[in-house]
CSV table of C-alpha atoms and ligand atoms in Angstrom, one decimal:
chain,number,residue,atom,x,y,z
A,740,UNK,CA,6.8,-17.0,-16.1
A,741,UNK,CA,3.0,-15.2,-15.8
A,742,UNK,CA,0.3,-14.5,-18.4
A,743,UNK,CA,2.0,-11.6,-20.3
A,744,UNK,CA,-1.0,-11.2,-22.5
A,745,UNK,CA,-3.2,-11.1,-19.9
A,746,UNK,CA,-4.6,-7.2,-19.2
A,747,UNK,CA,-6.0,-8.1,-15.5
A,748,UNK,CA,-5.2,-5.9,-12.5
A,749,UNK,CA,-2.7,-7.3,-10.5
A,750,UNK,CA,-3.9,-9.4,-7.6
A,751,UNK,CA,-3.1,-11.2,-4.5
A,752,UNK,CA,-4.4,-14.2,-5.9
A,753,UNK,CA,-3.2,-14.2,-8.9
A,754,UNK,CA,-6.8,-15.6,-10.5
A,755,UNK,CA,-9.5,-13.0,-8.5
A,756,UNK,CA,-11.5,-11.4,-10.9
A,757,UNK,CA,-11.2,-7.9,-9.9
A,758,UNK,CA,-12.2,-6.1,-13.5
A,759,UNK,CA,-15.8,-6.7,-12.8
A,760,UNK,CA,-14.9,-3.9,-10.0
A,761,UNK,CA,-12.2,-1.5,-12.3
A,762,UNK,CA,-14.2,-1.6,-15.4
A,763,UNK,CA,-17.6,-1.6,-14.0
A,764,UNK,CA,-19.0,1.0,-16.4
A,765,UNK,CA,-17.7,-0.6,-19.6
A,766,UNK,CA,-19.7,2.8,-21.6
A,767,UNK,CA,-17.1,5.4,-19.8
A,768,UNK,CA,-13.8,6.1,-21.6
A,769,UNK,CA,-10.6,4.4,-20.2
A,770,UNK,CA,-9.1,6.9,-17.7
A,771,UNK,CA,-5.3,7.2,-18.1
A,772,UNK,CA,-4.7,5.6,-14.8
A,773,UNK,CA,-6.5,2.7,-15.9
A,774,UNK,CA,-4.3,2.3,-19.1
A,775,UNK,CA,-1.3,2.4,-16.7
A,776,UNK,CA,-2.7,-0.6,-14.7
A,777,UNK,CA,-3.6,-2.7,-18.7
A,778,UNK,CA,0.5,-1.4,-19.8
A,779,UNK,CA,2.0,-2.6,-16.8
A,780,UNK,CA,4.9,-4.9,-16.5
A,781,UNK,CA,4.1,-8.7,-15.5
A,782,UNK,CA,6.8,-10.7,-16.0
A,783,UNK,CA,10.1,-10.9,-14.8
A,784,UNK,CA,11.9,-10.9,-18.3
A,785,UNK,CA,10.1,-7.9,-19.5
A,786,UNK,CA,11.5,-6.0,-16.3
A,787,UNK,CA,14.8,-7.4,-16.9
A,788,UNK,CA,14.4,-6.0,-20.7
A,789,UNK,CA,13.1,-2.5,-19.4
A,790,UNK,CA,16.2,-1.8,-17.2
A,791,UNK,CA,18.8,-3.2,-19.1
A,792,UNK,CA,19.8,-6.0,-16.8
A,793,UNK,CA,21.1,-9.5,-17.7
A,794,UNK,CA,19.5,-12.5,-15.9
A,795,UNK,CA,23.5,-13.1,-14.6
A,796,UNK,CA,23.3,-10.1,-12.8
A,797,UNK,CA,20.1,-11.3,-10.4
A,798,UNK,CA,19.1,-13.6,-8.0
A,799,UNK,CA,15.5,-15.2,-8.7
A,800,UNK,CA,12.9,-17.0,-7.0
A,801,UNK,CA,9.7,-18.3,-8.7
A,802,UNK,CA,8.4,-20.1,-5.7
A,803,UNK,CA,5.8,-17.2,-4.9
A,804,UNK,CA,5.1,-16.1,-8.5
A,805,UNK,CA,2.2,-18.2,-9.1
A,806,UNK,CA,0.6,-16.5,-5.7
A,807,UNK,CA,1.8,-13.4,-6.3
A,808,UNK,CA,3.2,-12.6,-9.3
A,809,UNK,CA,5.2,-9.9,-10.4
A,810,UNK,CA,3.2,-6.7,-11.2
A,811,UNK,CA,5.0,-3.6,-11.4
A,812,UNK,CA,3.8,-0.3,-13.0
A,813,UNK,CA,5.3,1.6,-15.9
A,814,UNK,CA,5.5,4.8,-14.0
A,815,UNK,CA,7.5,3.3,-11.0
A,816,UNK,CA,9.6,1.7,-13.2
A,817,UNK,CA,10.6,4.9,-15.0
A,818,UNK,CA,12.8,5.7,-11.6
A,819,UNK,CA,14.4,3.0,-11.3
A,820,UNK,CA,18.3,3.8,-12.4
A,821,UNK,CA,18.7,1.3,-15.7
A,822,UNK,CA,21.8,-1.3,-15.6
A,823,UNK,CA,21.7,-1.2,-11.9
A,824,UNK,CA,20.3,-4.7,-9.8
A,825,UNK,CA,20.6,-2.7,-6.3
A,826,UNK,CA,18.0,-0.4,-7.2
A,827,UNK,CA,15.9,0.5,-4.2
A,828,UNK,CA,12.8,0.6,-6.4
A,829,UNK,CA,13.9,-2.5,-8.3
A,830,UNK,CA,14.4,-4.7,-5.3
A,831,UNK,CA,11.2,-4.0,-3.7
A,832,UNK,CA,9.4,-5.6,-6.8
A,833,UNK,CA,11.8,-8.1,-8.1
A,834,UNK,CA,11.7,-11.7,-7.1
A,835,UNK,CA,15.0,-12.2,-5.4
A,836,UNK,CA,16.1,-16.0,-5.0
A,837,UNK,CA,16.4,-15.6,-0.9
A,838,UNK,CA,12.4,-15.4,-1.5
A,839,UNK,CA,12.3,-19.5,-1.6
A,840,UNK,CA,14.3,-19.3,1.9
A,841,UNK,CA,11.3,-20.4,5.0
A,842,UNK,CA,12.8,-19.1,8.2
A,843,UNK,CA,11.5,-20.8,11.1
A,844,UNK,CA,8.7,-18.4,12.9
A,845,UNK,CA,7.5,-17.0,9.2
A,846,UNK,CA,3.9,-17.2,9.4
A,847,UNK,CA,1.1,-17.2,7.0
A,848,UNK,CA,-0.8,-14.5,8.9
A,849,UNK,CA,1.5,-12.8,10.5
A,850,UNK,CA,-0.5,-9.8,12.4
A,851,UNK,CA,-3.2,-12.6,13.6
A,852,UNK,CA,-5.9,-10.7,11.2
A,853,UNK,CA,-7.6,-13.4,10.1
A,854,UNK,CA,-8.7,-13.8,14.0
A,855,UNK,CA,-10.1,-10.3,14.1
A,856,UNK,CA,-12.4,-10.5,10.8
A,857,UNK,CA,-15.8,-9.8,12.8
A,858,UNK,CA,-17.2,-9.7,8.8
A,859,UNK,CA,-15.2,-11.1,6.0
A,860,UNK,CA,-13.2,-8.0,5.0
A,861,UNK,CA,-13.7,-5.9,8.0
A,862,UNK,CA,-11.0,-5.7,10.9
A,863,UNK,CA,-12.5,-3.9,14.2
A,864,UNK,CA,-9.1,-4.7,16.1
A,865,UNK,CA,-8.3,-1.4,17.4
A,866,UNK,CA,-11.1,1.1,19.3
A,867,UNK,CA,-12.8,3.4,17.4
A,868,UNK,CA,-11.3,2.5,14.2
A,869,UNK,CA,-12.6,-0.3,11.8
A,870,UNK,CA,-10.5,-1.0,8.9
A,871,UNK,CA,-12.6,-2.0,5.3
A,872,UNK,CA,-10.5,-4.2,2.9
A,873,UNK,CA,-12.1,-2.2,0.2
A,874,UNK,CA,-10.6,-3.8,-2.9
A,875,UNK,CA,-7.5,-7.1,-2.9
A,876,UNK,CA,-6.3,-5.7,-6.0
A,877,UNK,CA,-2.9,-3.4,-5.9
A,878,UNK,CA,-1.1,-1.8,-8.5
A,879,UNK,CA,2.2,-2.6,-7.7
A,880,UNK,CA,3.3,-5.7,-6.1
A,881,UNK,CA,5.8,-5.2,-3.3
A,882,UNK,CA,7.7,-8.5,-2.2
A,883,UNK,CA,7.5,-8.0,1.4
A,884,UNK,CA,3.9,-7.4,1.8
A,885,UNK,CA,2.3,-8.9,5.0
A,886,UNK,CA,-0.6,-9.2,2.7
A,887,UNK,CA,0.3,-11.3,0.4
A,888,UNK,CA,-1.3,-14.6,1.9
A,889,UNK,CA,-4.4,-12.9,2.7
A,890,UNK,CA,-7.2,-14.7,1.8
A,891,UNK,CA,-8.7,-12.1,-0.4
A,892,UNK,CA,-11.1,-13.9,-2.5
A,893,UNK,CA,-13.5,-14.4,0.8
A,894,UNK,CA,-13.9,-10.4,0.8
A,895,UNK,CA,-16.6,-9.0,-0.3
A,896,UNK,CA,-16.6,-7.4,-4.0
A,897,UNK,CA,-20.3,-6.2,-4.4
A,898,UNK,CA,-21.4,-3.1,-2.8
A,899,UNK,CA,-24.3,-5.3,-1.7
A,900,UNK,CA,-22.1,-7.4,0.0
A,901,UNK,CA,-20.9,-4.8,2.0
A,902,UNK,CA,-24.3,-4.5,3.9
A,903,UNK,CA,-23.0,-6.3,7.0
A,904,UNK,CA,-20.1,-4.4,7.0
A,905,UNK,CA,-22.1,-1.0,7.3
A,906,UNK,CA,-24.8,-2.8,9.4
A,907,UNK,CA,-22.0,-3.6,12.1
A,908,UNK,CA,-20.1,0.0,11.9
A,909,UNK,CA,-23.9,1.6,12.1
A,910,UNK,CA,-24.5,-0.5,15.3
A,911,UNK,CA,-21.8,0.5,17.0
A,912,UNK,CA,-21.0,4.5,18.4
A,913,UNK,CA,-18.0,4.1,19.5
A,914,UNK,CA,-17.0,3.3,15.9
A,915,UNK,CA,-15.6,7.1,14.7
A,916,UNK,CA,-13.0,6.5,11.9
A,917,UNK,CA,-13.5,4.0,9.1
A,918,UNK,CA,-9.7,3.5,7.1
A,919,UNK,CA,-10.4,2.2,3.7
A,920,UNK,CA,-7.4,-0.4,3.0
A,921,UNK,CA,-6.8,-3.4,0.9
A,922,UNK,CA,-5.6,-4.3,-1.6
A,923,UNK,CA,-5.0,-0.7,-2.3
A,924,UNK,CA,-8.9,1.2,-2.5
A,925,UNK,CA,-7.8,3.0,-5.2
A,926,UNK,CA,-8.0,0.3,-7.3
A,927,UNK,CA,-11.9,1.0,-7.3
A,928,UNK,CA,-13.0,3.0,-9.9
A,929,UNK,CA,-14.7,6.2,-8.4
A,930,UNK,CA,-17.9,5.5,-8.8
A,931,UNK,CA,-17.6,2.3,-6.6
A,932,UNK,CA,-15.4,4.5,-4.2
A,933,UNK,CA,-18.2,7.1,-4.2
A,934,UNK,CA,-20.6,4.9,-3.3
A,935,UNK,CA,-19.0,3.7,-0.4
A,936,UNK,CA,-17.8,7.0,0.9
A,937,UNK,CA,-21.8,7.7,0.9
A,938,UNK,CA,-22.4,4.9,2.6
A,939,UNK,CA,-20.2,5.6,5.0
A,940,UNK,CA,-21.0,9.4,5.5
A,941,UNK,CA,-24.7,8.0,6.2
A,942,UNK,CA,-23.5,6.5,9.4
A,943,UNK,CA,-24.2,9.9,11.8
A,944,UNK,CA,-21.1,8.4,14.3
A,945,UNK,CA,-18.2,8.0,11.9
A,946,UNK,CA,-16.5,11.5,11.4
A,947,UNK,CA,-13.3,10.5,9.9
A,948,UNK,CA,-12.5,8.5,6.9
A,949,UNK,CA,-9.0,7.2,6.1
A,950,UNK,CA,-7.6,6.2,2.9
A,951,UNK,CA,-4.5,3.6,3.0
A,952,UNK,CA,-3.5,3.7,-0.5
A,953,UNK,CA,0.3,3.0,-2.4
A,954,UNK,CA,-1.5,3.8,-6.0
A,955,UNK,CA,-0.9,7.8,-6.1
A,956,UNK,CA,3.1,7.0,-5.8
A,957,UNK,CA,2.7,3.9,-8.9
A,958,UNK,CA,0.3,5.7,-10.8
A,959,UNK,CA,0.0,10.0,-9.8
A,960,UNK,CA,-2.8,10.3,-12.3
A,961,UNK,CA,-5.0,7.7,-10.0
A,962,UNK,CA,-5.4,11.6,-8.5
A,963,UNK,CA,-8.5,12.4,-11.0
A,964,UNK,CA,-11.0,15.4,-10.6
A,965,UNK,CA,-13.2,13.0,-9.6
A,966,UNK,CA,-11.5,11.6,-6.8
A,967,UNK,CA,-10.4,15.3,-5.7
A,968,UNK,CA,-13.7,16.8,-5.8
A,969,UNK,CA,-15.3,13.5,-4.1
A,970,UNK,CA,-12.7,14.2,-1.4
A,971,UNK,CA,-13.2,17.7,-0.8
A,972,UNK,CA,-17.1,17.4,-1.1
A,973,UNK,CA,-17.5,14.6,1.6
A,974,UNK,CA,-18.5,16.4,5.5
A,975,UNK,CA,-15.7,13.1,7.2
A,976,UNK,CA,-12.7,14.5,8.0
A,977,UNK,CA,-10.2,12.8,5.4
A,978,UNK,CA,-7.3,11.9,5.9
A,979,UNK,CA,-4.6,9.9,3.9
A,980,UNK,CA,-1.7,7.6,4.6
A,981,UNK,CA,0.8,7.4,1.7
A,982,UNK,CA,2.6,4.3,1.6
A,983,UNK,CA,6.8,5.6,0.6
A,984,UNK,CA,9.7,3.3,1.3
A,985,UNK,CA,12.6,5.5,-0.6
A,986,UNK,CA,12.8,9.4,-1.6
A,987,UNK,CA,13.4,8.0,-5.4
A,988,UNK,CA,9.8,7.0,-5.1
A,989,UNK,CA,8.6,10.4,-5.3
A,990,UNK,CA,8.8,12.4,-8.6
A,991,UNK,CA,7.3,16.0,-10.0
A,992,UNK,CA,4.1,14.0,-10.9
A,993,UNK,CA,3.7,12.4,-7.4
A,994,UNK,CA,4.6,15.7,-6.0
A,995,UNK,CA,1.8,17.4,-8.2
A,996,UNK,CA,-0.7,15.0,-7.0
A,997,UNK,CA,0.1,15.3,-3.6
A,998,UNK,CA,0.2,19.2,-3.8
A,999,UNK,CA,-3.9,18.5,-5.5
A,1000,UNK,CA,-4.8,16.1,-2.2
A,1001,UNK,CA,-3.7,19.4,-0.1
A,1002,UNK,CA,-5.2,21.5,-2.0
A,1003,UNK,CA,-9.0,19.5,-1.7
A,1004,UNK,CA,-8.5,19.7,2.4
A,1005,UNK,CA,-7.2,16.3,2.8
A,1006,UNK,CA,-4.5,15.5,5.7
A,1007,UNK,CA,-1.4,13.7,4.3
A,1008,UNK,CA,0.6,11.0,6.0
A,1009,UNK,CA,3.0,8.4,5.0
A,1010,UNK,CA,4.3,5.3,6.2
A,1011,UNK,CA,7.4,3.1,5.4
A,1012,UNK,CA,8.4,-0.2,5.8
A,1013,UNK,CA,11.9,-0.4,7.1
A,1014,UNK,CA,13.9,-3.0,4.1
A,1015,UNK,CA,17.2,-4.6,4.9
A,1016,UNK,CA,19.1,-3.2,1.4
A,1017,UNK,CA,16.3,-0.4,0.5
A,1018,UNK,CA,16.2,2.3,3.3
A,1019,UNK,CA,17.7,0.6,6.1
A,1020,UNK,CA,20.5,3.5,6.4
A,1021,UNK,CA,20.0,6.9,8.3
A,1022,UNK,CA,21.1,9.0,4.8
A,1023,UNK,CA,18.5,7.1,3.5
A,1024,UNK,CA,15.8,7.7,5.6
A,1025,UNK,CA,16.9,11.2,6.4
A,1026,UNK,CA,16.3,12.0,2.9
A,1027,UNK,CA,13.3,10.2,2.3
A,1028,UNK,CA,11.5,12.1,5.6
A,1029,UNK,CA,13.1,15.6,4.6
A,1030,UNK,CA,11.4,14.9,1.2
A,1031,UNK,CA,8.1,14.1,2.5
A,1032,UNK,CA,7.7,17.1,5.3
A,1033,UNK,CA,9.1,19.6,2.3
A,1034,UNK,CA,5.9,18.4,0.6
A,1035,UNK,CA,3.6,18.9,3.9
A,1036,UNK,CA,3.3,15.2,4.5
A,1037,UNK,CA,4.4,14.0,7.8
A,1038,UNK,CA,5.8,11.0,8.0
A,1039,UNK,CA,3.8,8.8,10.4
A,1040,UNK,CA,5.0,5.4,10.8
A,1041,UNK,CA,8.5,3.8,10.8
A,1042,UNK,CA,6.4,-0.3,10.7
A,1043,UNK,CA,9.3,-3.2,12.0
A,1044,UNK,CA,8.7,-5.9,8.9
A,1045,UNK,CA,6.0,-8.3,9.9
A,1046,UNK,CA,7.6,-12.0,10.0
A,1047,UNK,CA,5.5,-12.9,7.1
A,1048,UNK,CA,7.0,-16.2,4.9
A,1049,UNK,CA,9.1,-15.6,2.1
A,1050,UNK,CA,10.4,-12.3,3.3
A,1051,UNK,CA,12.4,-12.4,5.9
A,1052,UNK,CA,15.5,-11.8,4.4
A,1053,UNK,CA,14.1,-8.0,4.6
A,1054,UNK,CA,14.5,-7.6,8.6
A,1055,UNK,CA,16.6,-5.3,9.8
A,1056,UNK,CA,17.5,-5.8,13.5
A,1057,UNK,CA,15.4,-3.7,16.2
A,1058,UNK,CA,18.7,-2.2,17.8
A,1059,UNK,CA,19.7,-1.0,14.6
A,1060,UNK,CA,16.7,0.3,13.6
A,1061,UNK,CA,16.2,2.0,17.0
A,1062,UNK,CA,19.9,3.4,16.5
A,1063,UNK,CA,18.8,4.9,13.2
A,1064,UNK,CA,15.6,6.3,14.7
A,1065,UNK,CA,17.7,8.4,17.6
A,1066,UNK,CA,20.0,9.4,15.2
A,1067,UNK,CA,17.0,11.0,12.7
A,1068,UNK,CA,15.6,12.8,16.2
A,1069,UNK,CA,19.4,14.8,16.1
A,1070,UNK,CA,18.8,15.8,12.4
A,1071,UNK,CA,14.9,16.5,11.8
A,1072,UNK,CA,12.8,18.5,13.3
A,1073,UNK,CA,10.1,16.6,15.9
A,1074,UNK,CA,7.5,15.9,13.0
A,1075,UNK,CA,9.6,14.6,10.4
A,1076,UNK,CA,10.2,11.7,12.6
A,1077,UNK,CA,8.1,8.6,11.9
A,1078,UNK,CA,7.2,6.4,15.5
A,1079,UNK,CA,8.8,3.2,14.7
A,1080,UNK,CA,6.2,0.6,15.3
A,1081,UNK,CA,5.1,-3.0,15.2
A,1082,UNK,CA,2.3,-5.1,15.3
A,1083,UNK,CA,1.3,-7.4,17.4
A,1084,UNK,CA,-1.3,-10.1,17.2
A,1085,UNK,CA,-3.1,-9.3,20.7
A,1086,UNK,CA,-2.4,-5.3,21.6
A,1087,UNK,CA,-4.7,-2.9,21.4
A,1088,UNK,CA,-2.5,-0.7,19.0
A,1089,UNK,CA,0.5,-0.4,17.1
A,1090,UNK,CA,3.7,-1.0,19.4
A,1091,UNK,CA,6.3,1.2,19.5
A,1092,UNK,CA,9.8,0.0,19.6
B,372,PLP,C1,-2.9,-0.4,11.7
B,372,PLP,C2,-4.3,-0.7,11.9
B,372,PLP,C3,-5.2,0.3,12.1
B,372,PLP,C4,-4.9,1.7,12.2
B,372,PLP,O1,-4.1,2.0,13.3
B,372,PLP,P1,-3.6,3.4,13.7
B,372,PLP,O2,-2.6,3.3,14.8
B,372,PLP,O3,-4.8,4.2,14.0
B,372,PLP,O4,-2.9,3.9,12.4
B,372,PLP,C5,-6.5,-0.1,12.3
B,372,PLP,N1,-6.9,-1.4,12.2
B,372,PLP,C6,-6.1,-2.4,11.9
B,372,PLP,C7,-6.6,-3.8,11.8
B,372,PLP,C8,-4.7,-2.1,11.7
B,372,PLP,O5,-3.9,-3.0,11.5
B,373,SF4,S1,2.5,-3.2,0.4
B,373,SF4,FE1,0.5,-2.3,-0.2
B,373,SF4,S2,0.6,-1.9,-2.4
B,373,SF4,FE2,2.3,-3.3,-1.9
B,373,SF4,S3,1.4,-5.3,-2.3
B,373,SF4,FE3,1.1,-4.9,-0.1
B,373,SF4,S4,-1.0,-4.0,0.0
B,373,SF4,FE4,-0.3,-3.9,-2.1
């Protein structure tokens, strides 16, 4: 079942050597975010141990461990409720045995990415907006990620292999927002991050800079002074998409850091993934959303699950999902209602359903 002694990051490929990235400056001290990502949980039978469930009581799968394997943070785990296999939090990291189903019309690459990679690790699919895979490396991984078969090991990892990617954003003016995804970009330490925010705010056309990141909800303290003040200090307009699936997600520490990414200036978003069995319900999602606009972040989209192999057991039907959606316009107020979207291979933006 995985390398329990190993301390690497988790990663899409399971064998990418991303520490070369996270512990770059060997001489600093170990931040506590970074101890999170060394004490986090990597096997399945530690997990079990944690919450106090019997392997009777599960459904398991190791067919995509050895791409993906399990990689869950202490922190997240800490919400989960212990004794109970129907967690919300639980499920979304756990293995489940309908994981070895392949569903006819799965796909590998399920948003047609790989067909828009103008550079290895840069997507310029929509106008105005290039998207940098800044880092493959998460901190949490979630079993329905569209991600997962991304060929992360062609990206670049050097800041000198970046070059192109600046070289084509810096050639083209219509280019005006630059999102900074993965992977999760967090994962970079901030030095690494700093250098390619200056990189970036060096290009006189870009004014925006977005940050597509799941690593303050697994790990708060990823919010350091450093990143706050990097944030704050830059002249791009920032602005940062949350990824939250289920109100239990968000604790006082989360809610802290979020209050400190307000506080620097930055613009808060989030976006969910709608989960057959984890916030397919309107009580659900009602709560979530109400939790997110009491903490001024406005929940932005509502994405359809992208028909990626090995999770479709996830989908929730589109009527349904549309029902939930009209019922949520009755109960919140206009902004606390997510556009529930999908993505297509060949559009020009996100589709709404
Ligand atoms: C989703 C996405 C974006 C951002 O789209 P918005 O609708 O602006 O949030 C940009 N590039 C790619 C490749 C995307 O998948
Ligand atoms: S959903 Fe986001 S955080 Fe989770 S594995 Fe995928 S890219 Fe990483």
């Amino acid at each position: 079942m995985g390398n329990s002694d190993s301390v690497s990051l988790g990663s899409h490929t399971g064998n990418e050597s991303v520490e070369r990235l996270i512990y770059s400056q060997s001489d600093r001290p170990t931040l506590r975010w970074q101890e999170s990502l060394k004490r986090a949980i990597r096997t399945p039978k530690e997990l079990l141990k944690e919450l106090q469930l019997e392997e009777a009581q599960v459904t398991f799968s190791h067919k995509g461990l050895d791409d993906f394997p399990l990689f869950v943070t202490r922190e997240f785990v800490s919400r989960m409720k212990r004794g109970d296999s129907q967690d919300p939090l639980f499920l979304q990291v756990w293995p489940q045995g309908a994981e070895s189903q392949v569903v006819p019309g799965d796909l590998k690459d399920a948003v047609g990415e790989l067909g828009s990679q103008a550079i290895p690790g840069l997507l310029h699919k929509y106008q105005g907006r290039v998207l940098l895979i800044a880092s493959g490396a998460c901190a949490i991984h979630c079993r329905y990620c569209f991600r997962r078969h991304f060929p992360y090991d062609q990206s670049p990892k050097d800041l000198a292999q970046w070059d192109k990617a600046f070289q084509h954003i810096a050639a083209d003016p219509t280019i005006e927002e630059v999102i900074l995804s993965g992977g999760d970009p967090l994962s970079l330490v901030d030095t690494k991050l700093q250098q390619l925010i200056r990189k970036i705010e060096q290009i006189p056309h870009v004014k925006r800079l977005r940050i597509h990141s799941r690593l303050p909800v697994v790990i708060p303290s990823r919010i350091t002074t450093e990143l706050l003040e990097m944030l704050r200090g830059s002249r791009l307009a920032v602005w940062f998409v949350l990824h939250i699936n289920h109100v239990n997600e968000i604790d006082d520490e989360l809610g802290d850091s979020i209050a400190k990414l307000r506080l620097a200036g930055v613009s808060l978003l989030n976006q969910a993934v709608l989960l057959r069995g984890i916030n397919d319900s309107v009580p659900a999602l009602e709560s979530l959303f109400t939790k997110l606009i009491d903490l001024q972040v406005m929940p932005y989209y509502l994405h359809q699950l992208d028909r990626v192999e090995g999770a479709s057991h996830w989908e929730v039907d589109r009527e349904r999902g549309r029902a939930m959606i009209r019922e949520l316009r009755a109960r919140l107020p206009g902004y606390g209602v997510p556009l529930y979207v999908k993505e297509e291979a060949a559009e020009p933006h996100k589709t709404p359903l």
